[in-house]
Amino acid sequence: MMNDYLLALDFGGTKLSAAVLPVSELQKETPTWLAHDRAYLRKGKDAQFEIKKMIKLGRKLLDGKRPLSVGVSFGGPVNYEKGLVLLSDHVPGWENTPLQAILTEEFAAPVRVDNDANVAALGEWRFGAGRGYDSLFYVTVSTGVGGGWVLNGRCWRGHEGMAGEIGHVVVEPNGPFCFCGKQGCVERLASGPYMAQDFLERGGEFISGPVTGEVIAGLASAGDALAWGILQRGGKALGLALGETANLLNPQAFILGGGVTKSGWLWWESVEKGAKLRAREQVHFEIIPAAFTDDAPLWGAVALVEDLKDEG
Amino acid sequence: MMNDYLLALDFGGTKLSAAVLPVSELQKETPTWLAHDRAYLRKGKDAQFEIKKMIKLGRKLLDGKRPLSVGVSFGGPVNYEKGLVLLSDHVPGWENTPLQAILTEEFAAPVRVDNDANVAALGEWRFGAGRGYDSLFYVTVSTGVGGGWVLNGRCWRGHEGMAGEIGHVVVEPNGPFCFCGKQGCVERLASGPYMAQDFLERGGEFISGPVTGEVIAGLASAGDALAWGILQRGGKALGLALGETANLLNPQAFILGGGVTKSGWLWWESVEKGAKLRAREQVHFEIIPAAFTDDAPLWGAVALVEDLKDEG
């Protein structure tokens, strides 16, 4: 049929992305977007502005076609069952926004909205590094650390949508304080901004421009002992939490994405070591890099609604 | 029909239990066994002996009826998919025993075999304290500490059947060594035998008879400061691990069973406190006592096979 298209939307922290996929592409080994575009966000805008801008972007890409369904990734907490965005840490005005209802009316098609970690997990499982696995935990290590579950080939969100909070698992009970109030959380030790903070506080040499996780990784690769120590500690902290998670849930694979995972083999080795230290000998798993960088939420948004086409 | 009966079998560490349930009881609020019996095991027996004895017990209870299906709980690691008992820590000769195949031939009915933690989780979910919950984690705190998951109303075993290993989650990285090789595991701090060991090693007063978890709890209630400290540390250790588990999976409830959970409100309060310390504020859950003591595996064995009746 002429109108067999899915619309994928991604409300990111700094940009909006949208894409249209012909349903016929779903059967292919490497599906290809019919249309794809993004819009960068300036500061000072609110939820209303973002929603209008996204609708405009979607309409442009659809070019008059009516979508069979609309999948939406949102960079913040979402009540999936009710289709509500709960809030955004980046943009004001998102509190309890009925995004599913708004977009259903706008595009006259069934809509599903979920948070970016769950959606990225689905995207990697359906189209990326997680293809062929029945159970996986996707973890993004970037400004924050968060995760999403796919169990039995379905997203596991938890009873109030809070599952996947690996960022605040404690691995150093006497470690440094995290904004969450606890000490030695994974996010406190392994996220880009906290690694940068540790570097500067411990007298790391001044570098022009902002100190990010990638800068720490670059310095570590270049032989900076302080940077290397911080990177190793962060990788190990994440690994320890993955090992505990493996003991508790026994998934087949952990898929790691986000900026900090671009830190090179030193970092990956620390993660592997930490995981092996904590997982029981009989508990097996793989730790693999995510296939997608920017597009994981859009592909996940497709996976979120590809089975809805019969409802529509 | 006259022959609508389920057979439930439980291979425990020190005894064999069996029961027969008429299918008509499944619809009732409080189902009642048609027949129920157990046999205590003397030391020095092997797997062959146990299997023969269990078959005899089952046949006696069935009294000539052919069961529609047979559910089996085993106190040790099981490969559920293949129907194999992997080993027993208590009884020799169980290595890679095809228990499902043996019992299928014996009772001419479909059989399912799973480990006692998974089966008890199912039993509490279907007939006990977990009724009405969609997701729960059952934890037994006794000689060891282990758990079983029910997610979306189904048992989650993990990709190689290893899920639920909460006993070896590390909560005190610099704590005492556990037999598993790690330091400060939940089992090292919270299980009955290790609490008893800590009590004796730290100069706990001599008492006639073996020192068990219940003895520690009794002494704690009676005001023994050493016993109380050990019990509190164990309860808190379990609670911390439950809090982390809540962050990762967001189940509705934790159901706690096993001898150590009979330690009174001091212990339960420590568990609650530990869990609240680690769980994020937005992550909600209940911690509730198991409904069954001895019979959880038998009721779980029923839950394991009640849907098989159509296959048979």
Coordinates of C-alpha atoms in Angstrom, one line a residue:
Chain A
M1 CA 0.0 0.0 0.0
M2 CA 1.0 3.6 -0.6
N3 CA 0.7 4.8 2.9
D4 CA 2.6 2.1 4.8
Y5 CA 5.0 4.4 6.7
L6 CA 6.2 4.6 10.3
L7 CA 7.2 8.0 11.9
A8 CA 10.0 8.0 14.4
L9 CA 10.6 11.1 16.7
D10 CA 13.4 11.7 19.1
F11 CA 13.2 14.6 21.7
G12 CA 16.9 14.8 22.7
G13 CA 18.5 17.1 25.2
T14 CA 20.0 19.4 22.6
K15 CA 18.2 18.5 19.4
L16 CA 15.0 17.1 17.8
S17 CA 15.3 14.3 15.3
A18 CA 12.7 12.7 13.1
A19 CA 12.6 10.0 10.4
V20 CA 10.1 8.1 8.2
L21 CA 10.5 4.4 7.4
P22 CA 8.5 2.5 4.8
V23 CA 7.1 -0.6 6.4
S24 CA 8.6 -2.7 3.6
E25 CA 12.1 -1.8 5.0
L26 CA 11.3 -3.7 8.2
Q27 CA 12.0 -7.0 6.5
K28 CA 15.4 -6.0 5.3
E29 CA 18.8 -6.7 6.8
T30 CA 19.7 -3.0 6.7
P31 CA 16.5 -0.9 6.6
T32 CA 16.9 2.6 5.2
W33 CA 15.0 5.8 6.1
L34 CA 12.8 7.3 3.4
A35 CA 13.5 10.7 5.0
H36 CA 15.5 11.9 8.0
D37 CA 16.2 15.3 9.5
R38 CA 17.0 17.1 12.7
A39 CA 16.7 20.5 14.3
Y40 CA 19.1 21.9 16.9
L41 CA 17.6 23.6 19.9
R42 CA 18.7 27.0 21.2
K43 CA 18.5 27.6 25.0
G44 CA 15.5 29.4 26.5
K45 CA 12.8 27.4 24.6
D46 CA 10.0 25.5 26.3
A47 CA 8.0 22.3 25.8
Q48 CA 5.3 24.0 23.7
F49 CA 8.0 25.3 21.4
E50 CA 9.6 21.9 21.1
I51 CA 6.3 20.1 20.4
K52 CA 5.4 22.6 17.7
K53 CA 8.8 22.4 16.1
M54 CA 8.7 18.5 16.2
I55 CA 5.3 18.4 14.6
K56 CA 6.5 20.7 11.8
L57 CA 9.5 18.5 11.3
G58 CA 7.4 15.3 11.2
R59 CA 4.9 16.8 8.7
K60 CA 7.7 18.0 6.4
L61 CA 9.2 14.5 6.3
L62 CA 5.8 12.8 5.9
D63 CA 5.1 15.1 2.9
G64 CA 1.4 14.5 3.0
K65 CA 1.5 10.8 3.9
R66 CA -0.5 9.6 6.9
P67 CA 1.7 7.4 9.2
L68 CA 0.5 3.9 10.3
S69 CA 2.0 4.6 13.8
V70 CA 4.3 7.1 15.5
G71 CA 7.1 6.0 17.9
V72 CA 8.6 8.6 20.2
S73 CA 11.8 8.7 22.3
F74 CA 12.0 11.3 25.0
G75 CA 15.2 12.3 26.9
G76 CA 13.7 12.2 30.4
P77 CA 11.3 10.3 32.6
V78 CA 8.1 9.0 30.9
N79 CA 5.0 7.2 32.1
Y80 CA 4.7 4.8 29.2
E81 CA 1.3 3.3 30.2
K82 CA -0.3 6.8 30.3
G83 CA 1.8 8.3 27.5
L84 CA 2.9 11.2 29.7
V85 CA 6.2 13.0 29.8
L86 CA 6.9 13.5 33.5
L87 CA 9.6 16.2 33.2
S88 CA 12.7 17.3 31.4
D89 CA 16.0 18.2 33.1
H90 CA 16.9 20.4 30.2
V91 CA 13.8 22.2 29.0
P92 CA 11.1 23.9 31.1
G93 CA 7.3 23.2 30.8
W94 CA 7.4 19.5 30.2
E95 CA 5.8 18.5 33.6
N96 CA 3.1 15.9 33.0
T97 CA 2.7 16.6 29.3
P98 CA 0.3 14.2 27.6
L99 CA 2.6 13.8 24.6
Q100 CA 0.9 10.6 23.4
A101 CA -2.5 12.3 23.2
I102 CA -1.2 15.4 21.6
L103 CA 0.6 13.5 18.8
T104 CA -2.2 11.0 18.3
E105 CA -4.5 13.9 17.5
E106 CA -1.9 15.6 15.3
F107 CA -1.0 12.6 13.2
A108 CA -4.3 10.6 13.4
A109 CA -2.3 7.4 14.2
P110 CA -1.5 5.3 17.3
V111 CA 1.5 6.8 19.2
R112 CA 3.8 5.3 21.9
V113 CA 6.2 7.4 24.0
D114 CA 9.0 6.0 26.1
N115 CA 12.3 7.3 27.6
D116 CA 15.5 7.3 25.6
A117 CA 17.2 4.5 27.5
N118 CA 14.3 2.0 27.0
V119 CA 13.9 3.1 23.4
A120 CA 17.6 2.8 22.6
A121 CA 17.7 -0.7 24.2
L122 CA 14.9 -1.7 21.8
G123 CA 16.7 0.0 18.9
E124 CA 19.9 -1.9 19.5
W125 CA 17.9 -5.2 20.1
R126 CA 15.9 -4.9 16.9
F127 CA 18.3 -3.3 14.5
G128 CA 21.7 -2.9 16.1
A129 CA 24.3 -4.8 18.3
G130 CA 21.6 -6.7 20.1
R131 CA 20.1 -8.5 17.1
G132 CA 19.6 -12.2 17.8
Y133 CA 19.7 -11.8 21.6
D134 CA 16.7 -12.7 23.7
S135 CA 17.7 -10.7 26.8
L136 CA 20.0 -7.7 27.1
F137 CA 20.7 -4.6 29.2
Y138 CA 21.6 -1.4 27.3
V139 CA 23.6 1.1 29.2
T140 CA 24.4 4.6 28.1
V141 CA 27.5 6.2 29.7
S142 CA 27.6 9.9 28.9
T143 CA 26.5 13.0 30.9
G144 CA 24.6 10.5 33.1
V145 CA 24.5 6.7 33.3
G146 CA 21.2 4.9 32.7
G147 CA 19.9 1.7 31.2
G148 CA 17.1 -0.1 29.5
W149 CA 16.1 -3.8 29.6
V150 CA 14.9 -6.1 26.9
L151 CA 13.8 -9.4 28.4
N152 CA 12.1 -12.2 26.3
G153 CA 12.3 -9.9 23.4
R154 CA 10.2 -7.2 25.1
C155 CA 11.0 -4.0 26.9
W156 CA 11.0 -4.4 30.7
R157 CA 10.1 -1.1 32.3
G158 CA 9.4 -2.1 35.9
H159 CA 6.1 -1.6 37.7
E160 CA 6.3 2.2 37.7
G161 CA 8.6 2.6 34.7
M162 CA 11.7 3.1 36.9
A163 CA 13.7 0.0 35.9
G164 CA 17.3 0.4 34.6
E165 CA 18.7 2.8 37.1
I166 CA 22.2 1.3 37.1
G167 CA 23.7 4.8 37.4
H168 CA 23.0 4.9 41.1
V169 CA 24.1 1.5 42.1
V170 CA 26.7 1.9 44.8
V171 CA 30.1 0.3 44.2
E172 CA 32.3 2.3 46.6
P173 CA 30.3 2.7 49.8
N174 CA 32.9 5.1 51.2
G175 CA 33.5 6.8 47.8
P176 CA 32.8 10.4 46.8
F177 CA 29.3 11.9 47.2
C178 CA 27.0 11.9 44.2
F179 CA 24.2 14.5 43.6
C180 CA 21.8 11.7 44.5
G181 CA 22.9 11.8 48.1
K182 CA 24.7 8.4 48.1
Q183 CA 28.4 7.7 47.9
G184 CA 30.4 6.0 45.2
C185 CA 27.6 5.5 42.7
V186 CA 28.4 4.3 39.2
E187 CA 27.4 7.7 37.8
R188 CA 29.6 9.6 40.3
L189 CA 32.6 7.5 39.2
A190 CA 32.0 6.8 35.5
S191 CA 30.1 9.7 33.9
G192 CA 31.9 12.2 31.8
P193 CA 31.2 15.3 33.9
Y194 CA 32.2 13.7 37.2
M195 CA 35.4 12.3 35.7
A196 CA 36.2 15.7 34.4
Q197 CA 35.5 17.2 37.9
D198 CA 37.7 14.6 39.5
F199 CA 40.5 15.5 37.1
L200 CA 40.4 19.2 37.8
E201 CA 40.0 18.8 41.6
R202 CA 43.0 16.6 41.8
G203 CA 45.1 19.1 40.0
G204 CA 44.8 17.9 36.4
E205 CA 46.8 20.2 34.1
F206 CA 44.8 23.1 32.6
I207 CA 43.6 22.5 29.0
S208 CA 41.9 25.0 26.9
G209 CA 38.2 24.3 26.4
P210 CA 35.8 22.3 28.5
V211 CA 37.1 19.1 30.2
T212 CA 34.9 16.2 29.1
G213 CA 35.0 12.5 29.3
E214 CA 36.6 12.3 25.9
V215 CA 39.3 14.8 26.9
I216 CA 40.1 12.5 29.9
A217 CA 40.2 9.5 27.6
G218 CA 42.5 11.4 25.2
L219 CA 44.9 12.4 28.0
A220 CA 44.8 8.8 29.4
S221 CA 45.7 7.3 26.0
A222 CA 48.5 9.9 25.8
G223 CA 50.0 8.6 29.0
D224 CA 48.6 11.1 31.6
A225 CA 48.7 9.0 34.9
L226 CA 46.0 11.0 36.7
A227 CA 43.6 10.9 33.7
W228 CA 44.2 7.1 33.3
G229 CA 43.6 6.5 37.0
I230 CA 40.2 8.3 36.8
L231 CA 39.2 6.5 33.6
Q232 CA 40.1 3.1 34.9
R233 CA 38.3 3.7 38.2
G234 CA 35.2 4.8 36.2
G235 CA 35.3 1.8 33.9
K236 CA 35.8 -0.6 36.8
A237 CA 32.9 1.0 38.7
L238 CA 30.6 0.4 35.7
G239 CA 32.0 -3.2 35.3
L240 CA 31.3 -4.0 39.0
A241 CA 27.7 -2.9 38.6
L242 CA 27.3 -5.0 35.4
G243 CA 28.7 -8.0 37.2
E244 CA 26.1 -7.6 40.0
T245 CA 23.4 -7.1 37.5
A246 CA 24.5 -10.3 35.7
N247 CA 24.2 -12.2 39.0
L248 CA 20.7 -10.9 39.6
L249 CA 19.2 -11.2 36.1
N250 CA 21.5 -13.3 33.9
P251 CA 21.0 -11.5 30.6
Q252 CA 22.8 -12.7 27.5
A253 CA 24.5 -9.3 26.8
F254 CA 25.3 -5.8 28.0
I255 CA 25.3 -3.2 25.2
L256 CA 27.2 -0.1 26.1
G257 CA 26.7 3.2 24.3
G258 CA 27.2 6.9 24.9
G259 CA 30.2 9.3 24.6
V260 CA 32.3 7.7 27.4
T261 CA 32.3 4.3 25.6
K262 CA 34.5 6.0 22.9
S263 CA 37.3 6.1 25.4
G264 CA 39.3 3.3 23.8
W265 CA 40.5 -0.2 24.9
L266 CA 41.9 0.9 28.3
W267 CA 38.4 1.8 29.4
W268 CA 36.7 -1.3 27.9
E269 CA 39.3 -3.5 29.6
S270 CA 38.6 -1.9 33.0
V271 CA 34.8 -2.5 32.4
E272 CA 35.5 -6.2 31.6
K273 CA 37.8 -6.6 34.6
G274 CA 35.2 -5.1 37.0
A275 CA 32.4 -7.3 35.6
K276 CA 34.4 -10.5 36.0
L277 CA 35.4 -9.6 39.6
R278 CA 31.7 -9.4 40.6
A279 CA 29.9 -12.0 38.4
R280 CA 29.8 -15.5 39.7
E281 CA 32.0 -17.9 37.7
Q282 CA 28.9 -19.8 36.3
V283 CA 27.3 -16.5 35.1
H284 CA 28.2 -15.8 31.5
F285 CA 27.5 -12.7 29.4
E286 CA 28.9 -10.5 26.7
I287 CA 29.8 -6.9 26.9
I288 CA 29.6 -5.3 23.5
P289 CA 29.6 -1.8 22.0
A290 CA 26.4 -0.2 20.7
A291 CA 25.9 -0.2 17.0
F292 CA 24.3 3.2 16.8
T293 CA 25.5 6.5 18.1
D294 CA 22.9 9.3 17.4
D295 CA 20.2 7.2 15.7
A296 CA 19.6 4.5 18.4
P297 CA 16.5 6.4 19.7
L298 CA 14.9 6.7 16.2
W299 CA 15.4 3.0 15.4
G300 CA 14.1 2.2 18.8
A301 CA 11.1 4.4 18.2
V302 CA 10.4 2.3 15.1
A303 CA 10.7 -0.9 17.2
L304 CA 8.3 0.5 19.8
V305 CA 5.5 0.8 17.2
E306 CA 6.2 -1.6 14.4
D307 CA 3.6 -4.1 15.9
L308 CA 1.0 -1.4 16.3
K309 CA 0.3 -1.2 12.5
D310 CA -2.5 -3.8 12.9
E311 CA -4.3 -1.7 15.5
G312 CA -4.3 1.5 13.3
Chain B
M1 CA -13.5 -35.7 34.8
M2 CA -12.3 -38.3 37.2
N3 CA -8.6 -38.0 36.4
D4 CA -8.0 -34.3 36.6
Y5 CA -5.2 -34.3 39.1
L6 CA -1.8 -32.5 39.3
L7 CA 1.2 -34.1 41.1
A8 CA 3.6 -31.8 42.9
L9 CA 7.0 -33.1 44.0
D10 CA 9.7 -31.4 46.1
F11 CA 13.3 -32.7 46.4
G12 CA 14.5 -30.8 49.5
G13 CA 17.9 -30.9 51.2
T14 CA 16.7 -33.1 54.1
K15 CA 13.3 -34.4 52.9
L16 CA 11.1 -35.4 50.0
S17 CA 7.6 -34.0 49.8
A18 CA 4.7 -34.8 47.4
A19 CA 1.1 -33.8 47.1
V20 CA -1.8 -34.3 44.7
L21 CA -4.2 -31.4 43.8
P22 CA -7.5 -31.9 42.0
V23 CA -7.7 -29.4 39.0
S24 CA -11.0 -28.1 40.3
E25 CA -9.2 -26.7 43.4
L26 CA -7.2 -24.3 41.2
Q27 CA -10.2 -22.0 40.9
K28 CA -10.7 -21.7 44.6
E29 CA -9.4 -19.0 46.9
T30 CA -7.7 -21.5 49.2
P31 CA -7.1 -24.7 47.3
T32 CA -6.7 -27.9 49.3
W33 CA -4.5 -30.9 48.6
L34 CA -6.3 -34.2 48.0
A35 CA -3.3 -36.0 49.5
H36 CA 0.0 -34.8 51.0
D37 CA 3.0 -36.7 52.5
R38 CA 6.7 -36.4 53.1
A39 CA 9.7 -38.7 53.8
Y40 CA 12.8 -37.6 55.7
L41 CA 16.1 -38.6 54.3
R42 CA 18.9 -40.2 56.2
K43 CA 22.5 -39.3 55.3
G44 CA 24.5 -41.6 53.0
K45 CA 21.8 -42.0 50.4
D46 CA 22.3 -41.1 46.7
A47 CA 20.2 -39.7 43.8
Q48 CA 19.0 -43.1 42.6
F49 CA 17.6 -43.8 46.1
E50 CA 15.9 -40.4 46.3
I51 CA 14.3 -40.8 42.8
K52 CA 13.0 -44.3 43.6
K53 CA 11.7 -43.2 47.0
M54 CA 10.0 -40.1 45.4
I55 CA 8.3 -42.2 42.7
K56 CA 7.0 -44.5 45.4
L57 CA 5.7 -41.6 47.4
G58 CA 4.0 -40.1 44.3
R59 CA 2.4 -43.4 43.3
K60 CA 1.0 -43.9 46.8
L61 CA -0.6 -40.5 46.9
L62 CA -2.0 -40.9 43.3
D63 CA -3.6 -44.2 44.3
G64 CA -3.9 -45.4 40.8
K65 CA -4.9 -42.1 39.2
R66 CA -2.9 -40.8 36.2
P67 CA -1.8 -37.2 36.7
L68 CA -2.4 -34.6 34.0
S69 CA 1.0 -33.1 34.7
V70 CA 3.8 -33.3 37.2
G71 CA 5.6 -30.2 38.7
V72 CA 8.9 -30.7 40.4
S73 CA 11.0 -28.5 42.7
F74 CA 14.6 -29.4 43.2
G75 CA 16.9 -27.9 45.9
G76 CA 19.9 -27.2 43.7
P77 CA 20.8 -25.9 40.2
V78 CA 18.6 -27.1 37.4
N79 CA 18.6 -26.6 33.6
Y80 CA 14.9 -25.9 33.2
E81 CA 14.9 -26.0 29.4
K82 CA 16.5 -29.4 29.2
G83 CA 14.9 -30.8 32.3
L84 CA 18.2 -31.7 33.9
V85 CA 19.3 -31.5 37.5
L86 CA 22.9 -30.2 37.3
L87 CA 24.0 -31.2 40.8
S88 CA 23.1 -31.3 44.5
D89 CA 25.2 -29.9 47.3
H90 CA 23.7 -32.4 49.8
V91 CA 23.3 -35.7 48.0
P92 CA 25.8 -37.5 45.7
G93 CA 25.0 -38.8 42.2
W94 CA 22.7 -36.0 41.0
E95 CA 25.2 -34.7 38.3
N96 CA 23.3 -34.1 35.0
T97 CA 20.4 -36.3 35.9
P98 CA 17.6 -36.2 33.3
L99 CA 14.9 -35.9 36.0
Q100 CA 12.2 -34.6 33.6
A101 CA 12.7 -37.6 31.2
I102 CA 12.7 -40.1 34.1
L103 CA 9.5 -38.8 35.6
T104 CA 7.8 -38.4 32.3
E105 CA 8.2 -42.0 31.6
E106 CA 7.3 -43.0 35.1
F107 CA 4.0 -41.0 35.3
A108 CA 3.1 -40.9 31.6
A109 CA 2.4 -37.2 31.9
P110 CA 4.2 -33.9 31.0
V111 CA 6.8 -32.9 33.7
R112 CA 8.6 -29.7 34.4
V113 CA 11.5 -29.4 36.8
D114 CA 12.9 -26.1 38.2
N115 CA 15.1 -25.1 41.2
D116 CA 13.5 -24.4 44.5
A117 CA 14.0 -20.6 44.5
N118 CA 12.2 -20.2 41.1
V119 CA 9.5 -22.6 42.1
A120 CA 8.9 -20.9 45.5
A121 CA 8.7 -17.5 43.8
L122 CA 6.0 -19.0 41.5
G123 CA 4.2 -20.6 44.5
E124 CA 4.1 -17.3 46.4
W125 CA 3.0 -15.4 43.3
R126 CA 0.2 -17.8 42.4
F127 CA -1.1 -19.0 45.8
G128 CA 0.7 -17.0 48.6
A129 CA 1.9 -13.5 49.6
G130 CA 2.5 -12.5 45.9
R131 CA -1.1 -12.9 44.7
G132 CA -2.2 -9.9 42.7
Y133 CA 1.4 -8.7 41.9
D134 CA 2.6 -8.6 38.4
S135 CA 6.3 -8.6 39.3
L136 CA 8.1 -9.8 42.3
F137 CA 11.4 -11.1 43.6
Y138 CA 11.3 -13.9 46.1
V139 CA 14.3 -14.3 48.4
T140 CA 15.0 -17.1 50.7
V141 CA 17.3 -16.3 53.7
S142 CA 18.3 -19.5 55.4
T143 CA 21.4 -21.7 55.1
G144 CA 22.1 -19.8 51.9
V145 CA 20.5 -16.7 50.3
G146 CA 19.0 -17.0 46.9
G147 CA 16.1 -15.6 44.9
G148 CA 13.6 -16.2 42.1
W149 CA 11.9 -13.7 39.7
V150 CA 8.4 -13.4 38.5
L151 CA 8.1 -10.7 35.8
N152 CA 4.9 -10.1 33.8
G153 CA 3.4 -13.0 35.6
R154 CA 6.1 -15.4 34.4
C155 CA 9.2 -16.9 35.9
W156 CA 12.3 -15.1 34.7
R157 CA 15.2 -17.6 34.8
G158 CA 17.9 -15.7 32.8
H159 CA 19.6 -16.9 29.7
E160 CA 21.3 -19.9 31.3
G161 CA 19.0 -20.3 34.3
M162 CA 21.3 -18.4 36.6
A163 CA 19.1 -15.3 37.5
G164 CA 18.3 -14.5 41.1
E165 CA 21.8 -14.8 42.6
I166 CA 21.3 -12.0 45.2
G167 CA 23.3 -14.0 47.8
H168 CA 26.5 -13.0 46.2
V169 CA 25.8 -9.3 45.6
V170 CA 28.6 -7.4 47.4
V171 CA 27.5 -4.8 50.0
E172 CA 30.7 -4.4 52.0
P173 CA 33.6 -4.5 49.6
N174 CA 36.1 -4.6 52.5
G175 CA 34.0 -6.9 54.6
P176 CA 34.7 -10.6 55.6
F177 CA 35.5 -13.2 52.9
C178 CA 32.7 -15.4 51.7
F179 CA 33.3 -19.0 50.4
C180 CA 32.6 -17.6 46.9
G181 CA 35.9 -15.7 47.0
K182 CA 34.4 -12.2 47.3
Q183 CA 34.2 -10.0 50.3
G184 CA 31.0 -8.7 52.1
C185 CA 28.4 -10.7 50.1
V186 CA 24.8 -10.7 51.3
E187 CA 25.1 -14.4 52.1
R188 CA 28.3 -13.9 54.1
L189 CA 26.6 -11.3 56.2
A190 CA 22.9 -12.4 56.3
S191 CA 22.8 -16.3 56.2
G192 CA 22.1 -18.3 59.3
P193 CA 25.4 -20.3 59.5
Y194 CA 27.6 -17.2 58.8
M195 CA 25.8 -15.2 61.5
A196 CA 26.4 -18.1 63.9
Q197 CA 30.0 -18.2 62.9
D198 CA 30.5 -14.5 63.4
F199 CA 28.8 -14.8 66.9
L200 CA 31.2 -17.6 68.0
E201 CA 34.3 -16.0 66.5
R202 CA 33.6 -12.7 68.3
G203 CA 33.4 -14.5 71.6
G204 CA 29.6 -15.0 71.8
E205 CA 28.7 -16.8 75.0
F206 CA 28.6 -20.6 74.8
I207 CA 25.2 -22.1 74.4
S208 CA 24.2 -25.7 74.4
G209 CA 23.3 -27.1 71.0
P210 CA 24.2 -25.7 67.6
V211 CA 24.2 -22.0 67.1
T212 CA 21.8 -21.1 64.3
G213 CA 20.3 -18.0 62.8
E214 CA 17.2 -18.5 65.0
V215 CA 19.4 -18.7 68.1
I216 CA 21.1 -15.5 67.2
A217 CA 17.7 -13.9 66.7
G218 CA 16.5 -15.2 70.1
L219 CA 19.6 -13.8 71.8
A220 CA 19.2 -10.5 70.1
S221 CA 15.5 -10.2 71.2
A222 CA 16.7 -11.1 74.7
G223 CA 19.1 -8.1 74.7
D224 CA 22.4 -9.7 73.7
A225 CA 24.3 -6.8 72.1
L226 CA 26.7 -8.9 70.1
A227 CA 23.9 -11.0 68.7
W228 CA 21.8 -7.9 67.9
G229 CA 24.7 -6.3 66.1
I230 CA 25.2 -9.3 63.9
L231 CA 21.5 -9.7 63.1
Q232 CA 21.2 -6.0 62.3
R233 CA 24.2 -6.1 60.0
G234 CA 22.8 -9.1 58.2
G235 CA 19.4 -7.5 57.8
K236 CA 20.9 -4.3 56.6
A237 CA 23.1 -6.1 54.1
L238 CA 20.1 -7.9 52.6
G239 CA 18.2 -4.6 52.5
L240 CA 21.0 -2.8 50.7
A241 CA 21.0 -5.5 48.0
L242 CA 17.2 -5.3 47.7
G243 CA 17.4 -1.5 47.3
E244 CA 19.9 -1.9 44.4
T245 CA 17.7 -4.6 42.9
A246 CA 14.8 -2.2 43.1
N247 CA 16.8 0.4 41.2
L248 CA 17.7 -2.1 38.5
L249 CA 14.4 -3.9 37.9
N250 CA 11.7 -1.9 39.7
P251 CA 9.6 -4.9 40.8
Q252 CA 6.4 -4.3 42.8
A253 CA 7.4 -6.5 45.8
F254 CA 10.1 -8.4 47.5
I255 CA 8.8 -11.5 49.3
L256 CA 11.1 -12.9 51.9
G257 CA 11.1 -16.5 53.2
G258 CA 13.4 -18.9 55.0
G259 CA 14.4 -19.5 58.6
V260 CA 16.2 -16.2 59.1
T261 CA 13.0 -14.2 58.3
K262 CA 11.5 -15.6 61.5
S263 CA 14.0 -13.3 63.4
G264 CA 11.4 -10.8 64.5
W265 CA 10.8 -7.1 63.9
L266 CA 14.4 -6.0 64.7
W267 CA 15.5 -7.9 61.7
W268 CA 12.7 -6.7 59.4
E269 CA 13.4 -3.2 60.4
S270 CA 17.0 -3.5 59.4
V271 CA 16.1 -4.9 56.1
E272 CA 13.6 -2.0 55.4
K273 CA 16.2 0.6 56.5
G274 CA 18.9 -0.9 54.2
A275 CA 16.6 -1.0 51.3
K276 CA 15.5 2.6 51.7
L277 CA 19.2 3.7 52.0
R278 CA 20.0 2.4 48.5
A279 CA 16.8 2.6 46.5
R280 CA 16.2 5.9 44.7
E281 CA 13.4 8.1 46.2
Q282 CA 11.2 7.6 43.1
V283 CA 11.5 3.8 43.3
H284 CA 8.7 2.2 45.3
F285 CA 8.3 -1.4 46.4
E286 CA 6.9 -3.5 49.3
I287 CA 8.9 -5.9 51.4
I288 CA 6.6 -8.7 52.7
P289 CA 6.9 -12.0 54.5
A290 CA 6.3 -15.2 52.5
A291 CA 3.0 -16.9 53.1
F292 CA 4.3 -20.4 53.0
T293 CA 7.0 -22.0 55.0
D294 CA 7.5 -25.6 54.0
D295 CA 5.0 -25.9 51.3
A296 CA 6.0 -23.1 49.0
P297 CA 7.9 -25.4 46.6
L298 CA 4.9 -27.8 46.3
W299 CA 2.5 -24.9 45.5
G300 CA 5.1 -23.5 43.1
A301 CA 5.4 -26.9 41.5
V302 CA 1.6 -26.8 40.8
A303 CA 1.9 -23.3 39.3
L304 CA 4.8 -24.6 37.1
V305 CA 2.6 -27.1 35.4
E306 CA -1.0 -25.9 35.8
D307 CA -1.0 -24.6 32.2
L308 CA 0.4 -27.8 30.8
K309 CA -2.9 -29.7 31.2
D310 CA -3.9 -28.8 27.7
E311 CA -0.8 -30.3 26.2
G312 CA -1.2 -33.6 28.0

